PDB file of C-alpha atoms in Angstrom:
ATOM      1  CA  UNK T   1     118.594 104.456 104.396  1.00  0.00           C
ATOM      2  CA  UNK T   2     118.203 103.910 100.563  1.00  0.00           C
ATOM      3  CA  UNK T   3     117.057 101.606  99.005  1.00  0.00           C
ATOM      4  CA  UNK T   4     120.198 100.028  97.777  1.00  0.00           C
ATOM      5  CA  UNK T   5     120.769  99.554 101.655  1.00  0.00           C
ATOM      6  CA  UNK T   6     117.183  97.378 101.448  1.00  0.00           C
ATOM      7  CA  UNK T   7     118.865  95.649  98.620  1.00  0.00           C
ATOM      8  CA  UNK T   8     122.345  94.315 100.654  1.00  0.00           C
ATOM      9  CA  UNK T   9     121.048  90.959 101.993  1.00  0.00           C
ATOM     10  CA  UNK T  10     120.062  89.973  98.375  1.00  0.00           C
ATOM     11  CA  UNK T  11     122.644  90.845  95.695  1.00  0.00           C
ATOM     12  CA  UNK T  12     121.138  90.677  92.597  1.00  0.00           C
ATOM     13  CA  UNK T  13     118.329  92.758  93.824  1.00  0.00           C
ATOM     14  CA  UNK T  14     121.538  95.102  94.431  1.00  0.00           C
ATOM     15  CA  UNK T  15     123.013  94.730  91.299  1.00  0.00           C
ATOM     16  CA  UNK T  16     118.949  94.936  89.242  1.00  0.00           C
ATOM     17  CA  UNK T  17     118.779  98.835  91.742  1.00  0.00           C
ATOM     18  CA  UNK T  18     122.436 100.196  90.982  1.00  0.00           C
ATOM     19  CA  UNK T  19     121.552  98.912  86.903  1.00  0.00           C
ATOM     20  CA  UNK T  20     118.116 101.707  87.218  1.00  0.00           C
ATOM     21  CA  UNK T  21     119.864 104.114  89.221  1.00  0.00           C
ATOM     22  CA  UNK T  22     122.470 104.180  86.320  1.00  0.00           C
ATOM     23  CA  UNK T  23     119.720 105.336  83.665  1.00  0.00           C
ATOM     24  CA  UNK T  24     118.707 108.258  86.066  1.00  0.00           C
ATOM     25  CA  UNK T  25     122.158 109.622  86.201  1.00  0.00           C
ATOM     26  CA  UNK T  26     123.146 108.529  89.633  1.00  0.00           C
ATOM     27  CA  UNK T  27     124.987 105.259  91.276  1.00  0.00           C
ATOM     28  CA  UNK T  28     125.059 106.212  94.775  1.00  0.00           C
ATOM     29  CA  UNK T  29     122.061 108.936  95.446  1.00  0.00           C
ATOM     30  CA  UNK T  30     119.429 106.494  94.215  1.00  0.00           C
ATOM     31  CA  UNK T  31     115.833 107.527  95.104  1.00  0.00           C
ATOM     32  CA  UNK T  32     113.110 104.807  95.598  1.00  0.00           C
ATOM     33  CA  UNK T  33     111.086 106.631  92.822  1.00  0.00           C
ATOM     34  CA  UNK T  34     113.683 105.684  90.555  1.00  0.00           C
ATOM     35  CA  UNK T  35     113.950 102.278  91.147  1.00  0.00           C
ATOM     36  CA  UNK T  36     110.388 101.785  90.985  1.00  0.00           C
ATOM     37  CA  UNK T  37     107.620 103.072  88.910  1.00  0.00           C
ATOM     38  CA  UNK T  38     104.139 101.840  88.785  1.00  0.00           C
ATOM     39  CA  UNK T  39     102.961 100.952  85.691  1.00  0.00           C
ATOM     40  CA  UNK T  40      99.416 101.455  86.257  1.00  0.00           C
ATOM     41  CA  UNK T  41      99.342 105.121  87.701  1.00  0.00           C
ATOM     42  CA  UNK T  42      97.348 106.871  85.677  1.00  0.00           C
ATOM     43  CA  UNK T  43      94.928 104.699  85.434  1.00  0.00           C
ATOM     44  CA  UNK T  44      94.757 104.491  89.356  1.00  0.00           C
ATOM     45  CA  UNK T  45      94.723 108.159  89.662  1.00  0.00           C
ATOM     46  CA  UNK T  46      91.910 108.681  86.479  1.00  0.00           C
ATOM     47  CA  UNK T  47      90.002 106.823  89.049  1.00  0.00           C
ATOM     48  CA  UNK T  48      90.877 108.099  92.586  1.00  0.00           C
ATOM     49  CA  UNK T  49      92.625 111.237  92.280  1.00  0.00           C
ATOM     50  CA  UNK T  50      91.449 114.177  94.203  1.00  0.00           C
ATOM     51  CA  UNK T  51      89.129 112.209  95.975  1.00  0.00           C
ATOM     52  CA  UNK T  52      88.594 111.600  99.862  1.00  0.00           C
ATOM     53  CA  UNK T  53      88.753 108.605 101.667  1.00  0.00           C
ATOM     54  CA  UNK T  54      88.162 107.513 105.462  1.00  0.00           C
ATOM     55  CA  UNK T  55      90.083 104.232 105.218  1.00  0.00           C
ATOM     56  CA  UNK T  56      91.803 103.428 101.968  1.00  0.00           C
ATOM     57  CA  UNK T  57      93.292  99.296 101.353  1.00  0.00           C
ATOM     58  CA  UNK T  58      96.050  98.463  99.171  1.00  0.00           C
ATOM     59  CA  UNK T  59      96.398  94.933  99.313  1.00  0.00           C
ATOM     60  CA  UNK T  60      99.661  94.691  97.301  1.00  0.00           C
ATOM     61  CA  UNK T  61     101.159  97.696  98.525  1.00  0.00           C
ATOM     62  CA  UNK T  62     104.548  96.406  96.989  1.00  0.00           C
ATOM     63  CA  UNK T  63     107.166  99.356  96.997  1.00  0.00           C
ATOM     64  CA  UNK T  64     104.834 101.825  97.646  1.00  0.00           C
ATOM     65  CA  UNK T  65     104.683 103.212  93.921  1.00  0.00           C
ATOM     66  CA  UNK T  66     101.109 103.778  93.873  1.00  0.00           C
ATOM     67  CA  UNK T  67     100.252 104.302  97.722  1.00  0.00           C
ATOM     68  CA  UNK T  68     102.564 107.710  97.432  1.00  0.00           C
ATOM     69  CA  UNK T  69     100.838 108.582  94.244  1.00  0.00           C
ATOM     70  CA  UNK T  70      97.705 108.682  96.325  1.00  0.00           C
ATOM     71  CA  UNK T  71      98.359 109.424  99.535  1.00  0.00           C
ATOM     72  CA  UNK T  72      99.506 113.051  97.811  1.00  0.00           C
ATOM     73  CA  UNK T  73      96.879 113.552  95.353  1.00  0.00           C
ATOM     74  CA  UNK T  74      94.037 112.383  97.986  1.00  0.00           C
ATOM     75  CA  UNK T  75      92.476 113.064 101.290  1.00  0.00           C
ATOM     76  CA  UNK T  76      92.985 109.504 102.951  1.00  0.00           C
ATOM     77  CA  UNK T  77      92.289 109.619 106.470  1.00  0.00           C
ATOM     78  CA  UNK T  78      94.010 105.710 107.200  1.00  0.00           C
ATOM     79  CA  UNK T  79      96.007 104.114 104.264  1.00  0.00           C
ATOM     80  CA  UNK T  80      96.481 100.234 104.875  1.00  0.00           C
ATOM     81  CA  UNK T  81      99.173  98.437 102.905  1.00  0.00           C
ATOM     82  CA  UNK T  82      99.862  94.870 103.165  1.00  0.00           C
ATOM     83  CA  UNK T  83     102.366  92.529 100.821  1.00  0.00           C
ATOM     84  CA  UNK T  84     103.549  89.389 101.161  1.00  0.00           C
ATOM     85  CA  UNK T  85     107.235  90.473 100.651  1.00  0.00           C
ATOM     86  CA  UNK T  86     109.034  91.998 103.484  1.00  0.00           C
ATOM     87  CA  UNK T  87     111.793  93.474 101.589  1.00  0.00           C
ATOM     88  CA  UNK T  88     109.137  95.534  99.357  1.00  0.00           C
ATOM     89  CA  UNK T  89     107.689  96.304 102.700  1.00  0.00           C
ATOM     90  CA  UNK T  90     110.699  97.791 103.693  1.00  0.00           C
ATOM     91  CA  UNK T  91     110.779  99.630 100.825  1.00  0.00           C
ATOM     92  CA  UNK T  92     107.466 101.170 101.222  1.00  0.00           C
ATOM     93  CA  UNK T  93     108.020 102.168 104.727  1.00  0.00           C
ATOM     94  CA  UNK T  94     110.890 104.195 103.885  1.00  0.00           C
ATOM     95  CA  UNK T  95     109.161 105.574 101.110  1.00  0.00           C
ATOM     96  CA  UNK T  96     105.928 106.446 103.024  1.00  0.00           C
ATOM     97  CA  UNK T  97     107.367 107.857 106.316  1.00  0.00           C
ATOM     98  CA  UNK T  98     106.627 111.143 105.844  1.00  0.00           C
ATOM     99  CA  UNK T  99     102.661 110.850 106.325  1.00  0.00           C
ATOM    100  CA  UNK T 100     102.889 109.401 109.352  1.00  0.00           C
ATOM    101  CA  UNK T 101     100.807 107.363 111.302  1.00  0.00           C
ATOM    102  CA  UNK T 102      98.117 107.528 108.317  1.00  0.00           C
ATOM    103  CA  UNK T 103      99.908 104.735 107.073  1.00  0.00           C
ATOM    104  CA  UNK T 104      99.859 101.504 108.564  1.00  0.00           C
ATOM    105  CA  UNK T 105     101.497  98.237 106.493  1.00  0.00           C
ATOM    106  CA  UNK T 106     101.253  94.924 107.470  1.00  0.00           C
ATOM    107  CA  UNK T 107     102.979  91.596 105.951  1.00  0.00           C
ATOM    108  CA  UNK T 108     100.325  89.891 105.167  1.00  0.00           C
ATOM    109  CA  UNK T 109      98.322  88.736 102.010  1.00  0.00           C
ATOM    110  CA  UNK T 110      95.348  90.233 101.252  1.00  0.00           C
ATOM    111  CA  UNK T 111      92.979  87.180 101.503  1.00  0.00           C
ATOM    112  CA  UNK T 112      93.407  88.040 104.491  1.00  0.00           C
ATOM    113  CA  UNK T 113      91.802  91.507 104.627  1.00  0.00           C
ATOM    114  CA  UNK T 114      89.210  90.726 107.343  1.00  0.00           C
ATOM    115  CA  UNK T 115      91.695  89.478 109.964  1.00  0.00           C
ATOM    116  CA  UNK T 116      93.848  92.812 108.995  1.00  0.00           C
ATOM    117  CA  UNK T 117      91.222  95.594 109.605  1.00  0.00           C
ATOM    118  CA  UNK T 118      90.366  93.913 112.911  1.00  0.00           C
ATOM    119  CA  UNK T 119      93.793  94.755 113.676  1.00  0.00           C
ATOM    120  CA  UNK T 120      92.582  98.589 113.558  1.00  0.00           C
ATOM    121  CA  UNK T 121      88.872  98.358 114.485  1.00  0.00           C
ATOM    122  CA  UNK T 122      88.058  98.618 111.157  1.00  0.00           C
ATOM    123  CA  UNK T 123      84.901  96.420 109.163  1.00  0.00           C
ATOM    124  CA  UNK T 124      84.779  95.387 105.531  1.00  0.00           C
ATOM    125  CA  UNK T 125      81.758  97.876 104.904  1.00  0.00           C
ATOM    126  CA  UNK T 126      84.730 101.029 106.464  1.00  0.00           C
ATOM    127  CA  UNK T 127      86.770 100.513 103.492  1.00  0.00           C
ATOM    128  CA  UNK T 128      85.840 103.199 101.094  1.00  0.00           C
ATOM    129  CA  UNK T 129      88.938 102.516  98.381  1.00  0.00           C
ATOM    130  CA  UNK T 130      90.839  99.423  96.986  1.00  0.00           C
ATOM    131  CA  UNK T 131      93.406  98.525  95.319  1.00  0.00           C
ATOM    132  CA  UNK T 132      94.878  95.147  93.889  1.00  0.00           C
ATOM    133  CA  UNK T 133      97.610  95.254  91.604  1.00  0.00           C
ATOM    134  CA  UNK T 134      97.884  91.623  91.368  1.00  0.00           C
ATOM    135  CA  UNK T 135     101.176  89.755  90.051  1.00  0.00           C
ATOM    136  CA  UNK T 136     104.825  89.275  90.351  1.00  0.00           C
ATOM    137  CA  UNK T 137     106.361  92.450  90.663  1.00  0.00           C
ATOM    138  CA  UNK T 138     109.774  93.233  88.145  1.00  0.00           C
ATOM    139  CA  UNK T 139     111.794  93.891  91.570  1.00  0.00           C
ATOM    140  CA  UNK T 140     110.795  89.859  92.486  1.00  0.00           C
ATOM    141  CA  UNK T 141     111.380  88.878  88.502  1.00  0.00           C
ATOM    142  CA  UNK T 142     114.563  90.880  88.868  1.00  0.00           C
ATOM    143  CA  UNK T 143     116.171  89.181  91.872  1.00  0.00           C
ATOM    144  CA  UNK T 144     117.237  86.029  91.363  1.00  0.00           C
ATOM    145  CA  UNK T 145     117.542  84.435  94.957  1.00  0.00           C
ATOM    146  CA  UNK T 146     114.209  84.671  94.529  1.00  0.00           C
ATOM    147  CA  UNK T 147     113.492  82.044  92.498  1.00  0.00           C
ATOM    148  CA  UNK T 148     110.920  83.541  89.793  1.00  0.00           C
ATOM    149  CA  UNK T 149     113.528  84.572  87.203  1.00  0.00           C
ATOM    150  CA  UNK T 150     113.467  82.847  83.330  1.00  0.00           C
ATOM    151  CA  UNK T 151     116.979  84.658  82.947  1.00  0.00           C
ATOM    152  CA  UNK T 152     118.987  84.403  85.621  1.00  0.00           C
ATOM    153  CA  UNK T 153     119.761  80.832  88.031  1.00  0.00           C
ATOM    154  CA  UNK T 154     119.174  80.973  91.374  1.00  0.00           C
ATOM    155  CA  UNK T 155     117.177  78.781  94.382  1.00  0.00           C
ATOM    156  CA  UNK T 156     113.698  77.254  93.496  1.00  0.00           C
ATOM    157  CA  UNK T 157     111.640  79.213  96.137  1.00  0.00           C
ATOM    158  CA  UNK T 158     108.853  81.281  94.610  1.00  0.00           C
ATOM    159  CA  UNK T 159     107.503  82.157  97.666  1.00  0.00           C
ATOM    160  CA  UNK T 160     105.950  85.855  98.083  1.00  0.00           C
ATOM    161  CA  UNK T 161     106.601  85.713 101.770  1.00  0.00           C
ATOM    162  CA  UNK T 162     109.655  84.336 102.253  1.00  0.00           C
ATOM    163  CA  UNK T 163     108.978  83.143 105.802  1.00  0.00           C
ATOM    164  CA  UNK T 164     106.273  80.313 104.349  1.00  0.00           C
ATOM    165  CA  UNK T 165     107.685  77.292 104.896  1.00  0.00           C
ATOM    166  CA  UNK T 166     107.150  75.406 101.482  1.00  0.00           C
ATOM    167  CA  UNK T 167     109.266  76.599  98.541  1.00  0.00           C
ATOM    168  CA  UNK T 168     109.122  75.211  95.089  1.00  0.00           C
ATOM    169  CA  UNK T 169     112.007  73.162  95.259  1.00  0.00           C
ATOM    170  CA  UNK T 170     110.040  70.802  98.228  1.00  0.00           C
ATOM    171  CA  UNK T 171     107.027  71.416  95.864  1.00  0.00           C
ATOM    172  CA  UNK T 172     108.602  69.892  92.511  1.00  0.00           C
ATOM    173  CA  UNK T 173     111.073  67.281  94.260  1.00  0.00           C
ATOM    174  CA  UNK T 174     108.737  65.754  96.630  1.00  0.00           C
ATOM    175  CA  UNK T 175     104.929  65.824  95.537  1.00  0.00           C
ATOM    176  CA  UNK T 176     103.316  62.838  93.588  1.00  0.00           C
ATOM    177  CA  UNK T 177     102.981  62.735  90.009  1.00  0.00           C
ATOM    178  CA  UNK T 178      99.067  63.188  91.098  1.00  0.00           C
ATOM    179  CA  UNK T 179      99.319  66.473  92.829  1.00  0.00           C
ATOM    180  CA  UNK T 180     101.715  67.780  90.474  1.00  0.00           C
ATOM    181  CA  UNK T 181      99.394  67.052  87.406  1.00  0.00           C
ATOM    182  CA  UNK T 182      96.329  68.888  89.662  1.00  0.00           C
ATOM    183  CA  UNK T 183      98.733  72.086  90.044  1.00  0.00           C
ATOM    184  CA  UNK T 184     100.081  72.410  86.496  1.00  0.00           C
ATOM    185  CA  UNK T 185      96.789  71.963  85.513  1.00  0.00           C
ATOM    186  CA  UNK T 186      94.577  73.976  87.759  1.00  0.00           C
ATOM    187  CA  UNK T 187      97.311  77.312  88.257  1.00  0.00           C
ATOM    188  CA  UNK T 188      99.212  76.580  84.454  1.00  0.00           C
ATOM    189  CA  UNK T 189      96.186  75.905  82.509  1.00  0.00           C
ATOM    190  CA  UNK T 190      98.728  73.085  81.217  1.00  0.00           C
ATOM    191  CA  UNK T 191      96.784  70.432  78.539  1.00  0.00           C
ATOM    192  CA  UNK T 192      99.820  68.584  79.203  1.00  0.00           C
ATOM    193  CA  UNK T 193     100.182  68.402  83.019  1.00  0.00           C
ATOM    194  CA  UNK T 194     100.401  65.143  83.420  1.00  0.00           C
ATOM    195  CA  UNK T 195     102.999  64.727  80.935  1.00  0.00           C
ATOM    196  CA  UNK T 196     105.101  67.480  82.291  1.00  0.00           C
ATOM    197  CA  UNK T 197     104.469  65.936  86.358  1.00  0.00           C
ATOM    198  CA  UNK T 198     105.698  62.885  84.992  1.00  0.00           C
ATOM    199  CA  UNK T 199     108.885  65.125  84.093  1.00  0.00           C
ATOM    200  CA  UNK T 200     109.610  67.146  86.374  1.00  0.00           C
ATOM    201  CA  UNK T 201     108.839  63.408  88.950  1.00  0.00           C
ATOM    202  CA  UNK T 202     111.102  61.212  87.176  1.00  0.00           C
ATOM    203  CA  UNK T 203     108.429  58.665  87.191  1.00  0.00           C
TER     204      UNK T 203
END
């Protein structure tokens, strides 16, 4: 399947994936390399490339942009990907398939690393390579029934894993003025978070 087939259940994720495929000269043949290109890939491979590793973590595998970068350019014995977001999971699977069983992705987040190598008999001290490319992603930006675009409307839900139960819209609509101020201030770095809690509360 392609990945405009990923993109069907969300339609502006559809719409952002026929938009790149345009650029590359194709509507309907769309690779996922052309929807999605790490930004950070040289860098990664100026540190890793051509290097071997027993059991190598990316804990925000995403669409698999950098995992394929390295899984051909080094000698990676078990590749672990998690995310948070099962459609970019989706993505990376079908991207990935071709090395096999060497690659083994899990929805999860990756503060949860410990409880995910148990899952493969594998300790913290196994891990021999990391990666964290930590942040929203464009495909998540771009898409917006996910909730995290300044451009486009769409549901307040922000969540990374979709299957969490608390969205934004709960968050914003239904917390007190107190909690509200502590979360603008502590994730926003907001000198006005009580100001905009008041807001955004009604109160």
């Amino acid at each position: 399947m392609s990945v405009l087939g990923w993109a069907q259940s969300f339609p502006s994720l559809r719409t952002s994936a026929i938009k790149r495929c345009s650029r590359h000269g194709t509507r309907l043949r769309c690779s996922i390399e052309s929807f999605h290109v790490p930004v950070l890939i040289d860098q990664v491979l100026e540190l890793y490339e051509g290097r071997r590793f027993e059991v190598f973590v990316d804990g925000t595998i995403g669409a698999g942009g950098h995992a394929s970068k390295l899984l051909s350019s080094c000698d990676i014995d078990l590749f672990i990907g998690l995310d948070q977001d099962e459609i970019a999971l989706a993505i990376a699977s079908e991207r990935l398939s071709k090395y096999g069983d060497k690659v083994k992705l899990v929805q999860s987040s990756f503060r949860d690393l410990e409880k995910v190598l148990s899952q493969f008999a594998v300790a913290q001290g196994e891990v021999d390579g990391i990666l964290l490319d930590i942040g929203v992603s464009s495909m998540q930006i771009d898409t917006a029934d996910r909730g995290f675009s300044f451009i486009s409307d769409g549901p307040l839900d922000m969540r990374m894993n979709r299957k969490d139960g608390l969205n934004a819209a709960e968050v914003v609509n239904n917390f007190a003025v107190e909690e509200l101020t502590r979360i603008f201030l502590e994730y926003g770095e907001d000198p006005q978070s009580r100001r905009l809690a008041k807001s955004v509360s009604g109160a």
